[in-house]
Amino acid sequence: MSASEALAATPPMGWNSWNMLGSDVNEAAIRETAEAIAALDLKECGYNYVVIDDCWSIKGGRDSNGDLVPDPAKFPNGIKALADHVHSLGLKIGIYSDAAEMTCANYPGSYGFEEQDAHLWASWGIDFLKYDYCHAPADQATAIERYARMGEALHKTGREFLFSLCEWGGRAPHLWGRSVGGQMWRVSADVFDSWTNVWAGGEPGFYASGVDISLDIADDLHEYGGPGGWNDLDMLIVGLKGRGQIGGVGMTFFEYQTHMSIWCMACSPLMMTCDVRAMDQETAALLMNREVLALNQDPLGRPARRVKRLGSCEVWKKPLADGSVAVALVNRGSVGSDITLKAADIGQLDNPKVARNLWQQQDSSDFRTELLQHVKPHETILLKISG
Ligand code: GLA
């Protein structure tokens, strides 16, 4: 594995400002969020990147040297001081730009300034770049060229940057993301705080995704993720509960739990976006269940795939490094259902096995040939089958 791949041997984890703060991103919120991540054990769970998304710079343009300038009203001490503070907490810091003249929210982008911007971010101690694709030409060749330019510029700084590609999947970045130095690539439109798809306006055909559709995308692309490079199903909306600036009215507990379950099973990066300074217990339980997170961070790094459909219910399987198998029993329908997991569905022999319920952290009944589970509407039961 190359040094750049080793940066993402398992899926990256952290927090991103966009879904909650949007253009209100600011130094105090980032500082307090980083402090909360360090204080609340989120850091020990593996959430270690704190990413400043769009709208951090002065909107009008660059300074007389051509450098990007942090907005002094939002970042009165500049970004270097903030990066130093985040580092002092044992965390890493990320920033955002776009492969065109402007970002999605119409702040200055980095096209034509790749080396200058990469050098500036390196001088501030930035560890991660999310690179968006608004206002850029739609074809795949240009996207590859523009991402490669930035990948090369980051490499030239000599500083390690995790490079997060965000062109939403339309140009098949799962096929070329690694070759431009990327460790993660978005595979969908923005995931709103919603189970079903939401019309986001804007470009014709540009739908924001709900969580439900993301399951199909994760299954379609499962073979392209692995150690060093991951399909990014977009940020976690767990805990937003309709309060973020991203669209959507919020989801039920079981919908957030299915969202978290599949992001973990599919080895998606896990970037929280809720207000971790004021997390309720339900949200903390979803974000900090270590047995569930261990599926996402399993060293084998094999994304799950769907192995069976039973009406609106599904069985997903993910092989794990210790030889055991993780299974998700997903109910995408609006009524509760009994799901019978058959050993043969997941390639298991007719012998005694232990099925551990990972959300409850309890061993379920012995499992030989069949295991019956009741799954509530939009709920996912996660099992680890071993022995
Ligand atoms: C795009 C990206 C989002 C976010 C916004 C910022 O929509 O997909 O994740 O970065 O831009 O403007």
Tab-separated table of C-alpha atoms and ligand atoms in Angstrom:
chain	number	residue	atom	x	y	z
A	1	MET	CA	0.000	0.000	0.000
A	2	SER	CA	1.409	3.446	-0.937
A	3	ALA	CA	1.793	6.172	1.714
A	4	SER	CA	-1.211	7.961	0.248
A	5	GLU	CA	-3.360	4.811	0.399
A	6	ALA	CA	-2.167	4.107	3.939
A	7	LEU	CA	-3.808	7.405	4.986
A	8	ALA	CA	-7.133	5.686	4.391
A	9	ALA	CA	-6.406	2.021	5.095
A	10	THR	CA	-9.877	2.051	6.681
A	11	PRO	CA	-12.658	4.540	5.827
A	12	PRO	CA	-11.951	8.110	7.017
A	13	MET	CA	-14.024	9.361	9.965
A	14	GLY	CA	-14.718	12.823	11.313
A	15	TRP	CA	-17.105	15.758	11.244
A	16	ASN	CA	-17.965	18.264	8.489
A	17	SER	CA	-19.526	21.705	8.904
A	18	TRP	CA	-21.836	21.811	5.892
A	19	ASN	CA	-25.096	20.080	6.824
A	20	MET	CA	-25.467	21.946	10.078
A	21	LEU	CA	-23.792	25.316	9.521
A	22	GLY	CA	-23.752	25.949	5.774
A	23	SER	CA	-22.520	29.502	5.184
A	24	ASP	CA	-22.547	30.197	8.952
A	25	VAL	CA	-19.344	28.176	9.324
A	26	ASN	CA	-17.084	29.947	11.836
A	27	GLU	CA	-14.071	29.597	14.063
A	28	ALA	CA	-15.941	29.348	17.375
A	29	ALA	CA	-18.183	26.543	16.143
A	30	ILE	CA	-15.254	24.589	14.682
A	31	ARG	CA	-13.218	25.068	17.850
A	32	GLU	CA	-16.080	23.989	20.121
A	33	THR	CA	-16.904	21.031	17.887
A	34	ALA	CA	-13.286	19.824	17.956
A	35	GLU	CA	-13.249	20.208	21.742
A	36	ALA	CA	-16.477	18.224	22.052
A	37	ILE	CA	-15.125	15.462	19.791
A	38	ALA	CA	-12.033	15.184	21.982
A	39	ALA	CA	-13.993	15.346	25.265
A	40	LEU	CA	-16.849	13.008	24.377
A	41	ASP	CA	-14.864	9.941	23.354
A	42	LEU	CA	-15.825	10.504	19.734
A	43	LYS	CA	-12.085	10.792	19.119
A	44	GLU	CA	-11.482	7.383	20.717
A	45	CYS	CA	-14.237	5.997	18.496
A	46	GLY	CA	-12.101	7.097	15.513
A	47	TYR	CA	-13.728	10.393	14.440
A	48	ASN	CA	-10.543	12.393	13.885
A	49	TYR	CA	-10.983	14.835	10.978
A	50	VAL	CA	-12.735	18.168	11.568
A	51	VAL	CA	-13.573	19.565	8.140
A	52	ILE	CA	-14.416	23.171	7.275
A	53	ASP	CA	-16.705	22.985	4.237
A	54	ASP	CA	-17.722	25.763	1.801
A	55	CYS	CA	-17.989	29.516	2.641
A	56	TRP	CA	-14.841	29.944	4.776
A	57	SER	CA	-13.082	32.514	2.588
A	58	ILE	CA	-13.825	36.069	1.515
A	59	LYS	CA	-16.471	35.805	-1.132
A	60	GLY	CA	-15.193	38.571	-3.397
A	61	GLY	CA	-11.920	36.943	-4.428
A	62	ARG	CA	-8.263	36.712	-3.537
A	63	ASP	CA	-5.722	39.126	-2.031
A	64	SER	CA	-3.130	41.033	-4.069
A	65	ASN	CA	-0.824	37.968	-4.016
A	66	GLY	CA	-3.603	35.830	-5.411
A	67	ASP	CA	-4.071	33.986	-2.107
A	68	LEU	CA	-7.410	32.879	-0.690
A	69	VAL	CA	-8.300	34.843	2.459
A	70	PRO	CA	-10.253	33.417	5.404
A	71	ASP	CA	-13.237	35.675	6.116
A	72	PRO	CA	-12.113	37.689	9.169
A	73	ALA	CA	-15.686	38.003	10.438
A	74	LYS	CA	-15.994	34.186	10.545
A	75	PHE	CA	-12.370	33.316	11.383
A	76	PRO	CA	-11.004	36.309	13.357
A	77	ASN	CA	-7.772	34.466	14.247
A	78	GLY	CA	-7.279	32.961	10.803
A	79	ILE	CA	-7.166	29.279	9.970
A	80	LYS	CA	-3.581	28.528	11.001
A	81	ALA	CA	-4.372	29.278	14.672
A	82	LEU	CA	-7.502	27.135	14.454
A	83	ALA	CA	-5.514	24.283	12.861
A	84	ASP	CA	-2.955	24.509	15.684
A	85	HIS	CA	-5.749	24.246	18.252
A	86	VAL	CA	-7.374	21.284	16.499
A	87	HIS	CA	-3.980	19.551	16.316
A	88	SER	CA	-3.378	20.210	20.016
A	89	LEU	CA	-6.524	18.157	20.713
A	90	GLY	CA	-5.045	15.215	18.798
A	91	LEU	CA	-7.337	15.777	15.806
A	92	LYS	CA	-6.783	16.688	12.152
A	93	ILE	CA	-8.298	19.529	10.163
A	94	GLY	CA	-9.772	19.677	6.682
A	95	ILE	CA	-10.741	22.420	4.266
A	96	TYR	CA	-12.828	22.749	1.106
A	97	SER	CA	-12.478	24.105	-2.408
A	98	ASP	CA	-13.748	23.494	-5.925
A	99	ALA	CA	-12.237	22.531	-9.308
A	100	ALA	CA	-13.581	25.667	-11.039
A	101	GLU	CA	-13.484	29.447	-10.614
A	102	MET	CA	-16.152	29.282	-7.917
A	103	THR	CA	-17.364	26.869	-5.272
A	104	CYS	CA	-20.923	25.576	-5.059
A	105	ALA	CA	-21.869	28.524	-2.839
A	106	ASN	CA	-20.049	30.932	-5.192
A	107	TYR	CA	-16.897	31.544	-3.151
A	108	PRO	CA	-13.539	31.526	-4.980
A	109	GLY	CA	-12.541	28.097	-6.319
A	110	SER	CA	-9.054	26.741	-6.984
A	111	TYR	CA	-8.990	26.115	-10.745
A	112	GLY	CA	-5.779	27.687	-12.069
A	113	PHE	CA	-4.516	28.243	-8.504
A	114	GLU	CA	-3.975	24.612	-7.521
A	115	GLU	CA	-0.328	24.847	-6.467
A	116	GLN	CA	-0.725	28.217	-4.771
A	117	ASP	CA	-3.746	27.074	-2.756
A	118	ALA	CA	-2.225	23.704	-1.840
A	119	HIS	CA	0.888	25.504	-0.654
A	120	LEU	CA	-1.179	27.931	1.455
A	121	TRP	CA	-3.191	25.110	3.069
A	122	ALA	CA	0.023	23.168	3.780
A	123	SER	CA	1.478	26.279	5.461
A	124	TRP	CA	-1.596	26.390	7.733
A	125	GLY	CA	-1.218	22.693	8.633
A	126	ILE	CA	-4.283	21.444	6.764
A	127	ASP	CA	-4.567	17.627	6.572
A	128	PHE	CA	-7.595	17.036	4.330
A	129	LEU	CA	-9.122	18.636	1.233
A	130	LYS	CA	-12.698	18.144	0.075
A	131	TYR	CA	-12.678	19.186	-3.585
A	132	ASP	CA	-16.048	19.942	-5.146
A	133	TYR	CA	-17.086	20.198	-8.800
A	134	CYS	CA	-19.685	22.963	-9.156
A	135	HIS	CA	-19.319	25.320	-12.162
A	136	ALA	CA	-16.948	22.865	-13.896
A	137	PRO	CA	-17.427	21.194	-17.308
A	138	ALA	CA	-19.634	18.119	-17.182
A	139	ASP	CA	-17.463	15.650	-19.108
A	140	GLN	CA	-15.433	12.932	-17.459
A	141	ALA	CA	-12.080	13.741	-19.129
A	142	THR	CA	-12.077	17.303	-17.778
A	143	ALA	CA	-13.007	16.090	-14.307
A	144	ILE	CA	-10.131	13.595	-14.286
A	145	GLU	CA	-7.741	16.292	-15.498
A	146	ARG	CA	-8.879	18.859	-12.913
A	147	TYR	CA	-8.787	16.409	-9.994
A	148	ALA	CA	-5.363	15.151	-11.136
A	149	ARG	CA	-4.057	18.743	-11.169
A	150	MET	CA	-5.082	19.246	-7.565
A	151	GLY	CA	-3.902	15.774	-6.539
A	152	GLU	CA	-0.482	16.595	-7.985
A	153	ALA	CA	-0.412	20.030	-6.319
A	154	LEU	CA	-1.206	18.496	-2.921
A	155	HIS	CA	1.502	15.884	-3.452
A	156	LYS	CA	4.060	18.553	-4.355
A	157	THR	CA	3.633	20.321	-1.019
A	158	GLY	CA	5.284	17.346	0.678
A	159	ARG	CA	2.518	17.408	3.319
A	160	GLU	CA	0.116	14.499	3.713
A	161	PHE	CA	-3.379	15.467	2.559
A	162	LEU	CA	-6.336	13.161	2.498
A	163	PHE	CA	-7.983	14.051	-0.841
A	164	SER	CA	-11.779	13.773	-0.866
A	165	LEU	CA	-13.343	14.007	-4.340
A	166	CYS	CA	-16.830	15.441	-4.593
A	167	GLU	CA	-18.215	15.294	-8.113
A	168	TRP	CA	-21.291	13.327	-6.928
A	169	GLY	CA	-20.647	10.146	-8.921
A	170	GLY	CA	-21.804	11.305	-12.372
A	171	ARG	CA	-18.390	10.796	-13.974
A	172	ALA	CA	-17.732	7.377	-12.365
A	173	PRO	CA	-15.007	8.481	-9.916
A	174	HIS	CA	-14.929	4.937	-8.502
A	175	LEU	CA	-13.009	4.061	-11.684
A	176	TRP	CA	-10.366	6.824	-11.515
A	177	GLY	CA	-10.438	8.313	-7.999
A	178	ARG	CA	-7.375	6.380	-6.850
A	179	SER	CA	-5.365	7.351	-9.938
A	180	VAL	CA	-5.691	11.091	-9.160
A	181	GLY	CA	-4.587	10.571	-5.563
A	182	GLY	CA	-8.086	10.423	-4.030
A	183	GLN	CA	-8.867	8.296	-0.995
A	184	MET	CA	-12.639	8.812	-1.141
A	185	TRP	CA	-15.103	9.844	-3.825
A	186	ARG	CA	-18.740	10.852	-3.520
A	187	VAL	CA	-21.123	8.505	-5.299
A	188	SER	CA	-24.368	10.454	-5.026
A	189	ALA	CA	-26.011	13.841	-4.913
A	190	ASP	CA	-26.186	15.429	-1.458
A	191	VAL	CA	-27.961	13.214	1.062
A	192	PHE	CA	-30.664	15.282	2.717
A	193	ASP	CA	-32.121	14.638	6.167
A	194	SER	CA	-34.788	12.448	4.615
A	195	TRP	CA	-35.630	8.796	3.992
A	196	THR	CA	-36.959	9.405	0.475
A	197	ASN	CA	-35.442	11.508	-2.308
A	198	VAL	CA	-35.946	15.264	-2.191
A	199	TRP	CA	-35.987	17.663	-5.127
A	200	ALA	CA	-33.112	20.059	-4.553
A	201	GLY	CA	-33.847	22.505	-7.344
A	202	GLY	CA	-30.851	23.805	-9.244
A	203	GLU	CA	-29.542	21.930	-12.253
A	204	PRO	CA	-32.167	19.865	-14.079
A	205	GLY	CA	-31.900	16.261	-12.967
A	206	PHE	CA	-29.992	17.113	-9.805
A	207	TYR	CA	-31.854	15.380	-7.043
A	208	ALA	CA	-30.701	15.376	-3.494
A	209	SER	CA	-30.772	11.843	-2.256
A	210	GLY	CA	-32.655	10.352	0.601
A	211	VAL	CA	-31.119	7.535	2.584
A	212	ASP	CA	-33.322	4.888	0.930
A	213	ILE	CA	-31.826	5.324	-2.563
A	214	SER	CA	-28.274	5.308	-1.163
A	215	LEU	CA	-28.690	1.622	-0.325
A	216	ASP	CA	-28.998	0.781	-4.015
A	217	ILE	CA	-25.975	2.931	-4.907
A	218	ALA	CA	-23.916	1.239	-2.174
A	219	ASP	CA	-24.825	-2.193	-3.522
A	220	ASP	CA	-24.161	-1.264	-7.173
A	221	LEU	CA	-20.652	0.017	-6.397
A	222	HIS	CA	-19.598	-2.330	-3.600
A	223	GLU	CA	-16.699	-3.866	-5.493
A	224	TYR	CA	-14.933	-0.515	-6.004
A	225	GLY	CA	-14.242	0.366	-2.365
A	226	GLY	CA	-11.332	-1.081	-0.436
A	227	PRO	CA	-8.277	-0.188	1.631
A	228	GLY	CA	-6.868	3.124	0.352
A	229	GLY	CA	-9.972	4.251	-1.597
A	230	TRP	CA	-13.645	4.331	-0.618
A	231	ASN	CA	-17.082	5.005	-2.077
A	232	ASP	CA	-18.350	8.029	-0.151
A	233	LEU	CA	-22.106	7.733	0.408
A	234	ASP	CA	-22.015	11.360	1.699
A	235	MET	CA	-21.965	12.729	5.217
A	236	LEU	CA	-23.902	11.285	8.138
A	237	ILE	CA	-27.183	13.018	8.843
A	238	VAL	CA	-27.636	11.116	12.118
A	239	GLY	CA	-28.842	13.509	14.801
A	240	LEU	CA	-29.739	16.442	12.554
A	241	LYS	CA	-33.433	15.796	13.176
A	242	GLY	CA	-34.510	18.455	10.718
A	243	ARG	CA	-32.376	21.140	12.362
A	244	GLY	CA	-29.580	21.427	9.803
A	245	GLN	CA	-29.408	23.839	6.877
A	246	ILE	CA	-29.455	20.865	4.466
A	247	GLY	CA	-32.970	20.038	3.292
A	248	GLY	CA	-35.232	17.343	4.670
A	249	VAL	CA	-37.527	17.142	7.641
A	250	GLY	CA	-35.595	14.614	9.720
A	251	MET	CA	-35.938	10.870	10.089
A	252	THR	CA	-37.180	8.409	12.680
A	253	PHE	CA	-34.829	6.605	15.065
A	254	PHE	CA	-34.934	3.441	12.952
A	255	GLU	CA	-34.276	5.394	9.749
A	256	TYR	CA	-31.156	6.958	11.266
A	257	GLN	CA	-30.184	3.496	12.497
A	258	THR	CA	-30.540	1.998	9.004
A	259	HIS	CA	-28.519	4.924	7.605
A	260	MET	CA	-25.699	4.293	10.101
A	261	SER	CA	-25.893	0.509	9.614
A	262	ILE	CA	-25.506	0.645	5.848
A	263	TRP	CA	-22.798	3.347	5.892
A	264	CYS	CA	-20.849	1.031	8.228
A	265	MET	CA	-21.553	-2.136	6.252
A	266	ALA	CA	-20.659	-0.405	2.948
A	267	CYS	CA	-17.353	0.993	4.288
A	268	SER	CA	-18.403	4.566	3.533
A	269	PRO	CA	-16.403	7.339	5.193
A	270	LEU	CA	-18.233	8.412	8.368
A	271	MET	CA	-18.369	12.202	8.575
A	272	MET	CA	-20.783	13.348	11.268
A	273	THR	CA	-22.623	16.621	10.683
A	274	CYS	CA	-24.941	17.050	13.649
A	275	ASP	CA	-24.197	19.467	16.474
A	276	VAL	CA	-21.940	17.218	18.561
A	277	ARG	CA	-21.816	19.929	21.239
A	278	ALA	CA	-25.454	19.172	22.031
A	279	MET	CA	-25.914	15.517	21.117
A	280	ASP	CA	-28.807	13.660	22.718
A	281	GLN	CA	-28.361	10.114	24.019
A	282	GLU	CA	-30.124	8.516	21.093
A	283	THR	CA	-27.728	10.202	18.647
A	284	ALA	CA	-24.671	9.314	20.726
A	285	ALA	CA	-25.809	5.681	20.842
A	286	LEU	CA	-26.037	5.587	17.042
A	287	LEU	CA	-22.708	7.334	16.421
A	288	MET	CA	-20.679	5.643	19.160
A	289	ASN	CA	-21.617	1.950	19.148
A	290	ARG	CA	-18.137	0.482	18.924
A	291	GLU	CA	-19.241	-2.932	17.662
A	292	VAL	CA	-21.068	-1.272	14.772
A	293	LEU	CA	-18.146	1.085	14.049
A	294	ALA	CA	-15.848	-1.955	14.011
A	295	LEU	CA	-17.671	-3.197	10.895
A	296	ASN	CA	-16.831	0.049	9.110
A	297	GLN	CA	-13.222	-0.036	10.300
A	298	ASP	CA	-12.665	-3.768	9.794
A	299	PRO	CA	-9.113	-4.194	8.398
A	300	LEU	CA	-10.255	-6.449	5.549
A	301	GLY	CA	-12.056	-3.391	4.136
A	302	ARG	CA	-14.610	-5.310	2.076
A	303	PRO	CA	-17.842	-3.335	1.443
A	304	ALA	CA	-21.073	-5.255	2.001
A	305	ARG	CA	-23.347	-6.351	-0.795
A	306	ARG	CA	-27.011	-7.293	-0.913
A	307	VAL	CA	-27.384	-11.068	-1.184
A	308	LYS	CA	-31.163	-11.444	-1.087
A	309	ARG	CA	-34.412	-9.515	-1.417
A	310	LEU	CA	-37.584	-10.669	0.339
A	311	GLY	CA	-40.333	-8.258	-0.721
A	312	SER	CA	-39.295	-4.911	0.720
A	313	CYS	CA	-36.764	-6.578	3.040
A	314	GLU	CA	-33.132	-7.294	2.237
A	315	VAL	CA	-30.222	-9.372	3.496
A	316	TRP	CA	-26.734	-7.847	3.204
A	317	LYS	CA	-23.443	-9.599	3.846
A	318	LYS	CA	-19.959	-8.321	4.665
A	319	PRO	CA	-16.972	-10.618	5.229
A	320	LEU	CA	-14.725	-9.612	8.137
A	321	ALA	CA	-10.992	-9.991	8.740
A	322	ASP	CA	-11.417	-12.527	11.566
A	323	GLY	CA	-13.279	-14.926	9.278
A	324	SER	CA	-16.705	-14.059	10.648
A	325	VAL	CA	-19.480	-12.450	8.629
A	326	ALA	CA	-21.571	-9.347	9.304
A	327	VAL	CA	-25.180	-9.460	8.177
A	328	ALA	CA	-27.718	-6.653	7.866
A	329	LEU	CA	-31.426	-7.481	7.865
A	330	VAL	CA	-33.004	-4.365	6.397
A	331	ASN	CA	-36.703	-3.533	6.235
A	332	ARG	CA	-37.228	-0.809	3.624
A	333	GLY	CA	-40.988	-1.197	3.791
A	334	SER	CA	-43.481	0.707	5.891
A	335	VAL	CA	-44.807	-2.280	7.884
A	336	GLY	CA	-42.937	-4.560	10.276
A	337	SER	CA	-41.782	-7.883	8.827
A	338	ASP	CA	-40.363	-11.210	9.928
A	339	ILE	CA	-37.131	-12.008	8.118
A	340	THR	CA	-35.756	-15.543	8.089
A	341	LEU	CA	-32.007	-15.536	7.625
A	342	LYS	CA	-30.879	-18.827	6.107
A	343	ALA	CA	-27.298	-19.992	6.650
A	344	ALA	CA	-27.041	-20.776	2.938
A	345	ASP	CA	-27.958	-17.150	2.007
A	346	ILE	CA	-24.694	-15.996	3.523
A	347	GLY	CA	-22.550	-18.939	2.455
A	348	GLN	CA	-22.566	-20.580	5.877
A	349	LEU	CA	-22.633	-24.296	6.611
A	350	ASP	CA	-25.261	-26.151	8.567
A	351	ASN	CA	-23.342	-26.036	11.852
A	352	PRO	CA	-23.850	-24.204	15.156
A	353	LYS	CA	-22.970	-20.528	14.980
A	354	VAL	CA	-23.293	-17.571	17.292
A	355	ALA	CA	-25.311	-14.621	15.982
A	356	ARG	CA	-24.488	-11.473	17.914
A	357	ASN	CA	-26.850	-8.508	17.667
A	358	LEU	CA	-24.441	-5.585	17.308
A	359	TRP	CA	-26.844	-2.727	18.045
A	360	GLN	CA	-27.919	-4.451	21.252
A	361	GLN	CA	-24.434	-5.880	21.892
A	362	GLN	CA	-26.000	-9.213	22.842
A	363	ASP	CA	-25.576	-12.747	21.583
A	364	SER	CA	-28.839	-13.882	20.011
A	365	SER	CA	-30.032	-17.482	20.015
A	366	ASP	CA	-27.841	-20.165	18.470
A	367	PHE	CA	-28.047	-20.206	14.737
A	368	ARG	CA	-27.687	-23.378	12.705
A	369	THR	CA	-29.718	-23.326	9.498
A	370	GLU	CA	-32.260	-20.540	10.054
A	371	LEU	CA	-32.736	-17.519	12.271
A	372	LEU	CA	-36.028	-15.607	12.456
A	373	GLN	CA	-35.947	-11.911	13.346
A	374	HIS	CA	-38.735	-9.335	13.462
A	375	VAL	CA	-37.619	-6.096	11.797
A	376	LYS	CA	-39.629	-2.914	12.305
A	377	PRO	CA	-40.431	-0.484	9.453
A	378	HIS	CA	-37.192	1.057	8.146
A	379	GLU	CA	-35.193	-0.745	10.842
A	380	THR	CA	-31.942	-2.647	10.294
A	381	ILE	CA	-30.756	-5.479	12.521
A	382	LEU	CA	-27.001	-5.990	12.388
A	383	LEU	CA	-25.649	-9.438	13.244
A	384	LYS	CA	-22.137	-10.774	13.473
A	385	ILE	CA	-22.077	-14.484	12.705
A	386	SER	CA	-19.125	-16.450	14.012
A	387	GLY	CA	-18.091	-19.860	15.216
B	1	GLA	C1	-21.998	20.552	-2.781
B	1	GLA	C2	-21.472	19.345	-2.024
B	1	GLA	C3	-21.883	19.459	-0.555
B	1	GLA	C4	-21.341	20.758	0.029
B	1	GLA	C5	-21.819	21.943	-0.790
B	1	GLA	C6	-21.150	23.243	-0.372
B	1	GLA	O1	-23.397	20.544	-2.820
B	1	GLA	O2	-21.973	18.160	-2.573
B	1	GLA	O3	-21.407	18.344	0.173
B	1	GLA	O4	-19.930	20.705	0.060
B	1	GLA	O5	-21.552	21.754	-2.165
B	1	GLA	O6	-21.576	24.327	-1.125
